[in-house]
Amino acid sequence: MGGAGPRKARSFVHPILISFVFPEFLSRISLVEIGLTAVAIAGLFLWLRTRERFSLRGFGFWVAVYALARYLAWYAGPGYEFKLHTYGVLIAVGFVLGIWLAMRQAHREGLDPGIILDLSFWILIAAMVGSRVLFIIVNIQDYIADPLALIKIWQGGLVFYGGFIGAVLASWYYCRRHGIDFFRIADIMIPSVALGHVLGRLGCFTAGCCHGMPTGSDWFGAIFHDHGTVVARNHLLGTPIHPTQLYDAAVELSIFVFLILWRGRKRVHGELLALWLMFYGLGRFVVEMFRGDTERGMLLRIDLFGNPKYPQLLSTSQIVALGLFAFGLGLLLLLRKRPRQAPVERPDESKTQEPAAVSARDSQPPPSFPA
């Protein structure tokens, strides 16, 4: 079309998924009742789906849901505007989808899926705490100046590395305490980590955190307009910037597909974990070169692209990425020295009316971690 200028980069970012103002007729008591009813319905649905007798599995999850409902009822009131942030929704969807995927794989390998459900509760707590703590440590001066920012997780401020470290420590302790092979569980869980991280990075994109540096182009890049995002605090509203959140999501999605395809070819337990450490460490190092949020922590300020305001080397995350790659490579070489393990026998549903519930101790080899 004649006279048309260069194509402009567009913004598809929606930080707020749903905004709801509590009607005047709702009281704090009615909000509590609504929350308890939702918990009861969800619990009944879960029982009807599983047909299991009551146990402590998932009990902590329902306690957390109840506590959230109570908090919302106490904090909110008539006329209060409740905003459901896309960031939190995508993280929650990623976590639930990851649990389902891991439970499905555990069942296919003849393990009790309840082990995954139990472990996931502790992983959730450890990951959230670890991701927030690491971000606070890196940006401690900002939180000293504004202590209330400690609880504003809907604005971003969750470091994946911190969450991953917390989740690994919680998983290792859980497996050691219950006599479970850590590497076997890790191989079941790590594809879920990759898939969940894909959705988490999409959440980062909607919140504007973990953003990239300016592209220097009018037609390529993501444009943010919301003043509540990290992009606004870094004075980049209306500027096309690298969608590094999407770059990272693409890396994790590729790794997820590879792990699913490689799972049937692995020689020993722990191999998938080692491969993820190597591939993600390498991919994350490259993505970090296009990041524009220098508040994430820079050890050196080396500029390779002629833009000293946004140095490409060397961030804290790049150091961790190199550590992940080195640790994954060492772990893979160490695991390859072990004798090849027999393929996992999956339940033959044609010979049994229902799959056997195999306990963790009866269905697995002795723990492979040091005493």
XYZ file of C-alpha atoms in Angstrom:
371
model
C 0.000 0.000 0.000
C 1.551 3.266 -1.108
C 2.639 5.725 1.534
C 2.660 3.157 4.301
C 5.509 3.542 6.763
C 7.525 0.728 8.334
C 5.527 -1.906 10.192
C 5.357 -1.132 13.902
C 5.946 -3.678 16.615
C 2.750 -4.330 18.545
C 1.976 -5.031 22.174
C 0.086 -8.188 23.116
C 0.764 -7.918 26.841
C -2.162 -8.140 29.262
C -0.877 -8.080 32.868
C -4.390 -8.230 34.371
C -6.445 -11.225 33.245
C -9.581 -10.442 35.264
C -10.527 -7.413 37.352
C -13.451 -7.867 39.740
C -15.000 -5.422 42.208
C -16.748 -7.091 45.140
C -20.419 -6.015 45.254
C -21.680 -4.093 48.242
C -23.978 -6.921 49.379
C -21.020 -9.234 49.995
C -19.745 -9.217 53.547
C -16.552 -10.690 54.912
C -18.525 -13.648 56.294
C -20.056 -14.447 52.900
C -16.615 -14.334 51.301
C -15.398 -16.934 53.801
C -18.400 -19.114 52.975
C -17.681 -18.820 49.263
C -14.069 -19.805 49.824
C -14.964 -22.807 51.984
C -17.588 -23.943 49.480
C -15.043 -23.790 46.655
C -12.589 -25.863 48.691
C -15.281 -28.427 49.543
C -16.347 -28.787 45.901
C -12.751 -29.172 44.744
C -12.061 -31.757 47.451
C -15.176 -33.755 46.540
C -14.231 -33.689 42.863
C -10.745 -34.949 43.683
C -12.146 -37.781 45.814
C -14.574 -38.817 43.085
C -11.720 -38.863 40.586
C -9.309 -40.867 42.702
C -11.668 -43.038 44.790
C -8.941 -43.248 47.412
C -9.525 -43.418 51.119
C -8.618 -40.310 53.076
C -4.942 -39.791 53.679
C -2.550 -36.919 54.227
C -1.770 -36.760 50.527
C -2.519 -33.310 49.296
C -3.906 -32.289 52.696
C -1.380 -29.482 52.948
C -2.551 -28.196 49.577
C -6.124 -27.831 50.766
C -4.958 -26.153 53.952
C -3.117 -23.618 51.802
C -6.222 -23.025 49.664
C -8.323 -22.502 52.785
C -5.749 -20.081 54.210
C -5.801 -18.128 50.951
C -9.599 -17.902 51.032
C -9.508 -16.694 54.638
C -6.868 -14.103 53.822
C -8.806 -12.825 50.833
C -11.994 -12.600 52.883
C -10.253 -10.655 55.640
C -8.299 -8.353 53.346
C -11.064 -7.746 50.847
C -14.409 -6.163 51.470
C -17.345 -4.565 49.668
C -16.061 -2.319 46.913
C -12.603 -3.926 46.908
C -11.183 -4.462 43.406
C -9.639 -7.892 43.036
C -7.192 -8.239 40.153
C -6.289 -11.655 38.826
C -2.836 -11.249 37.302
C -2.002 -13.268 34.207
C 1.475 -13.879 35.636
C 0.142 -15.825 38.607
C -2.435 -17.721 36.564
C 0.144 -18.990 34.080
C 2.517 -20.062 36.853
C -0.319 -21.946 38.568
C -1.385 -23.620 35.309
C 2.207 -24.625 34.619
C 2.577 -26.144 38.070
C -0.682 -28.113 37.872
C 0.079 -29.309 34.338
C 3.549 -30.374 35.441
C 2.145 -32.377 38.358
C -0.319 -34.129 36.069
C 2.401 -34.998 33.568
C 4.716 -36.355 36.277
C 1.937 -38.394 37.929
C 1.066 -39.870 34.553
C 4.680 -40.884 33.939
C 5.006 -42.331 37.450
C 1.962 -44.508 36.805
C 3.446 -45.684 33.509
C 6.612 -46.702 35.341
C 4.700 -48.642 37.967
C 5.139 -46.123 40.782
C 2.451 -44.772 43.052
C 1.419 -41.366 41.604
C 0.690 -40.249 45.149
C 4.439 -39.948 45.688
C 4.538 -37.208 43.058
C 1.547 -35.452 44.627
C 3.149 -35.491 48.071
C 6.481 -34.296 46.747
C 4.901 -31.557 44.636
C 3.501 -29.821 47.695
C 6.966 -29.453 49.212
C 8.433 -28.492 45.850
C 5.865 -25.701 45.540
C 6.805 -24.223 48.899
C 10.558 -24.603 48.393
C 10.454 -23.217 44.844
C 8.442 -20.139 45.763
C 10.623 -19.369 48.770
C 13.872 -20.039 46.911
C 12.940 -17.973 43.867
C 11.883 -14.992 45.956
C 14.824 -15.157 48.362
C 17.411 -15.201 45.573
C 15.816 -12.188 43.884
C 15.772 -10.288 47.175
C 19.425 -11.117 47.820
C 20.471 -9.812 44.403
C 18.390 -6.634 44.846
C 18.661 -6.176 48.606
C 19.175 -2.396 48.400
C 15.854 -1.890 46.596
C 13.960 -3.795 49.269
C 15.644 -1.918 52.087
C 14.333 1.285 50.523
C 10.844 -0.185 49.945
C 10.099 -3.068 52.370
C 6.501 -3.438 51.149
C 7.853 -4.549 47.768
C 8.781 -7.849 49.434
C 5.206 -9.131 49.048
C 4.469 -7.724 45.582
C 5.246 -10.926 43.697
C 2.587 -10.125 41.082
C 5.015 -7.514 39.752
C 7.611 -10.192 39.113
C 10.659 -10.740 41.244
C 10.884 -14.534 41.179
C 14.230 -15.940 40.044
C 13.911 -19.319 38.353
C 17.340 -20.454 39.504
C 16.428 -19.843 43.135
C 13.213 -21.793 42.712
C 14.996 -24.652 40.986
C 17.634 -24.893 43.708
C 14.940 -24.870 46.378
C 12.968 -27.558 44.546
C 16.037 -29.788 44.129
C 16.943 -29.540 47.810
C 13.373 -30.312 48.862
C 13.201 -33.267 46.456
C 16.536 -34.686 47.597
C 15.540 -34.475 51.254
C 12.127 -36.017 50.556
C 13.614 -38.907 48.580
C 16.289 -39.560 51.191
C 13.779 -39.552 54.013
C 11.414 -41.950 52.232
C 14.029 -44.255 50.724
C 13.353 -43.308 47.107
C 15.886 -43.195 44.281
C 16.367 -39.462 43.763
C 17.607 -39.793 40.187
C 14.619 -41.879 39.149
C 12.205 -39.295 40.542
C 14.276 -36.502 38.988
C 13.917 -38.040 35.530
C 10.164 -38.274 36.044
C 9.906 -34.666 37.192
C 12.374 -32.791 34.982
C 10.212 -32.735 31.802
C 7.494 -31.191 33.965
C 9.973 -28.561 35.125
C 10.722 -27.645 31.516
C 7.047 -27.460 30.541
C 6.099 -25.514 33.651
C 8.907 -23.066 32.979
C 7.521 -22.435 29.501
C 4.271 -21.186 31.012
C 6.160 -19.361 33.726
C 8.119 -17.420 31.126
C 4.889 -16.543 29.339
C 3.748 -15.187 32.695
C 6.943 -13.149 32.916
C 6.144 -11.723 29.498
C 2.730 -10.509 30.640
C 4.208 -8.960 33.796
C 7.049 -7.299 31.919
C 9.729 -8.775 34.150
C 12.887 -10.476 32.839
C 12.619 -8.239 29.778
C 15.151 -7.663 27.044
C 17.145 -4.679 25.895
C 15.956 -2.395 23.055
C 16.089 -3.988 19.626
C 16.905 -0.734 17.848
C 14.240 -1.574 15.270
C 10.781 -0.127 14.577
C 9.362 -3.419 13.325
C 10.861 -6.073 15.603
C 10.366 -6.340 19.334
C 7.742 -6.327 22.070
C 6.220 -3.036 23.231
C 4.913 -2.574 26.760
C 2.443 0.133 27.755
C 1.415 -0.876 31.282
C 2.895 1.410 33.938
C 2.821 -1.335 36.565
C 5.444 -3.491 34.861
C 9.175 -3.732 35.422
C 9.587 -2.287 31.931
C 7.992 0.946 33.161
C 10.377 1.179 36.098
C 13.262 0.817 33.655
C 11.877 3.624 31.447
C 11.325 1.431 28.394
C 7.584 1.900 27.826
C 6.772 2.255 24.133
C 10.218 1.034 23.095
C 10.566 -2.200 21.066
C 12.612 -4.567 23.212
C 13.784 -8.142 22.840
C 11.096 -10.544 24.148
C 13.677 -12.533 26.090
C 10.907 -14.200 28.066
C 9.696 -15.773 24.830
C 13.249 -16.700 23.857
C 13.622 -18.559 27.141
C 10.209 -20.192 26.709
C 11.251 -21.428 23.256
C 14.451 -22.895 24.720
C 12.536 -24.771 27.418
C 9.869 -25.988 24.992
C 12.572 -27.414 22.724
C 14.224 -29.131 25.686
C 10.876 -30.521 26.838
C 10.201 -32.105 23.444
C 13.717 -33.554 23.337
C 13.445 -35.060 26.836
C 10.120 -36.695 26.015
C 11.595 -38.232 22.862
C 14.821 -39.292 24.609
C 13.135 -40.739 27.691
C 12.708 -44.191 26.193
C 16.396 -44.311 25.165
C 18.064 -43.319 28.404
C 20.577 -45.757 29.879
C 20.464 -44.840 33.561
C 18.319 -42.884 35.980
C 19.438 -39.283 36.192
C 20.314 -38.983 32.526
C 17.377 -36.707 31.721
C 18.259 -34.462 34.638
C 21.851 -34.161 33.418
C 20.753 -33.376 29.862
C 18.371 -30.686 31.062
C 21.109 -29.074 33.155
C 23.414 -28.943 30.141
C 20.919 -27.746 27.540
C 19.184 -25.180 29.684
C 22.454 -23.844 31.042
C 23.704 -23.289 27.510
C 20.447 -21.785 26.254
C 20.031 -19.512 29.254
C 23.570 -18.152 28.869
C 22.784 -17.038 25.315
C 19.369 -15.558 26.182
C 20.954 -13.542 28.994
C 23.005 -11.640 26.418
C 19.809 -9.932 25.224
C 18.400 -9.055 28.648
C 17.776 -5.425 29.558
C 16.942 -5.643 33.273
C 20.400 -5.024 34.675
C 18.994 -5.000 38.218
C 19.063 -8.793 38.088
C 22.750 -8.574 38.980
C 25.882 -8.019 36.886
C 29.300 -9.257 37.968
C 31.039 -7.688 34.970
C 29.844 -5.159 32.418
C 31.299 -6.355 29.110
C 29.657 -4.914 25.993
C 29.765 -6.936 22.766
C 27.022 -5.208 20.736
C 28.118 -1.580 21.037
C 25.492 -0.780 23.692
C 27.306 -0.216 27.003
C 24.066 0.644 28.826
C 22.999 -2.999 28.430
C 26.153 -5.136 28.804
C 25.954 -8.709 27.561
C 28.478 -10.178 29.986
C 28.612 -11.204 32.759
C 25.389 -11.507 34.761
C 24.803 -13.551 37.884
C 22.480 -15.796 35.889
C 25.177 -16.451 33.297
C 27.538 -17.615 36.021
C 24.847 -19.976 37.304
C 24.152 -21.121 33.728
C 27.788 -22.062 33.246
C 27.664 -23.909 36.557
C 24.570 -25.820 35.453
C 26.215 -26.856 32.201
C 29.416 -27.993 33.933
C 27.525 -29.852 36.655
C 25.237 -31.513 34.114
C 28.172 -32.627 31.981
C 30.007 -34.022 35.003
C 26.878 -35.783 36.215
C 26.267 -37.320 32.791
C 29.823 -38.649 32.573
C 29.553 -40.041 36.091
C 26.216 -41.713 35.430
C 27.469 -43.264 32.192
C 30.014 -45.232 34.235
C 27.188 -47.107 35.908
C 25.905 -50.356 34.408
C 23.033 -49.959 32.020
C 19.714 -50.226 33.816
C 16.938 -52.417 32.529
C 14.020 -50.632 30.877
C 11.226 -49.764 33.266
C 8.415 -52.304 33.192
C 5.081 -50.639 32.734
C 1.851 -52.093 34.113
C 0.150 -54.472 31.694
C -3.475 -53.407 32.016
C -4.597 -56.202 29.693
C -3.669 -58.796 32.336
C -4.844 -56.933 35.393
C -8.185 -55.346 36.028
C -6.582 -52.350 37.722
C -2.951 -51.203 37.994
C -1.188 -52.268 41.134
C -0.247 -49.577 43.611
C 3.444 -50.206 44.027
C 5.045 -48.632 47.030
C 8.181 -46.562 46.712
C 10.339 -48.960 48.715
C 9.090 -52.140 47.011
C 9.330 -50.949 43.424
C 12.692 -49.214 43.327
C 16.368 -50.063 43.666
C 18.213 -48.947 46.782
C 18.819 -45.195 47.058
C 21.769 -43.992 45.038
C 22.562 -40.917 47.140
C 25.357 -40.925 49.738
C 24.433 -41.815 53.266
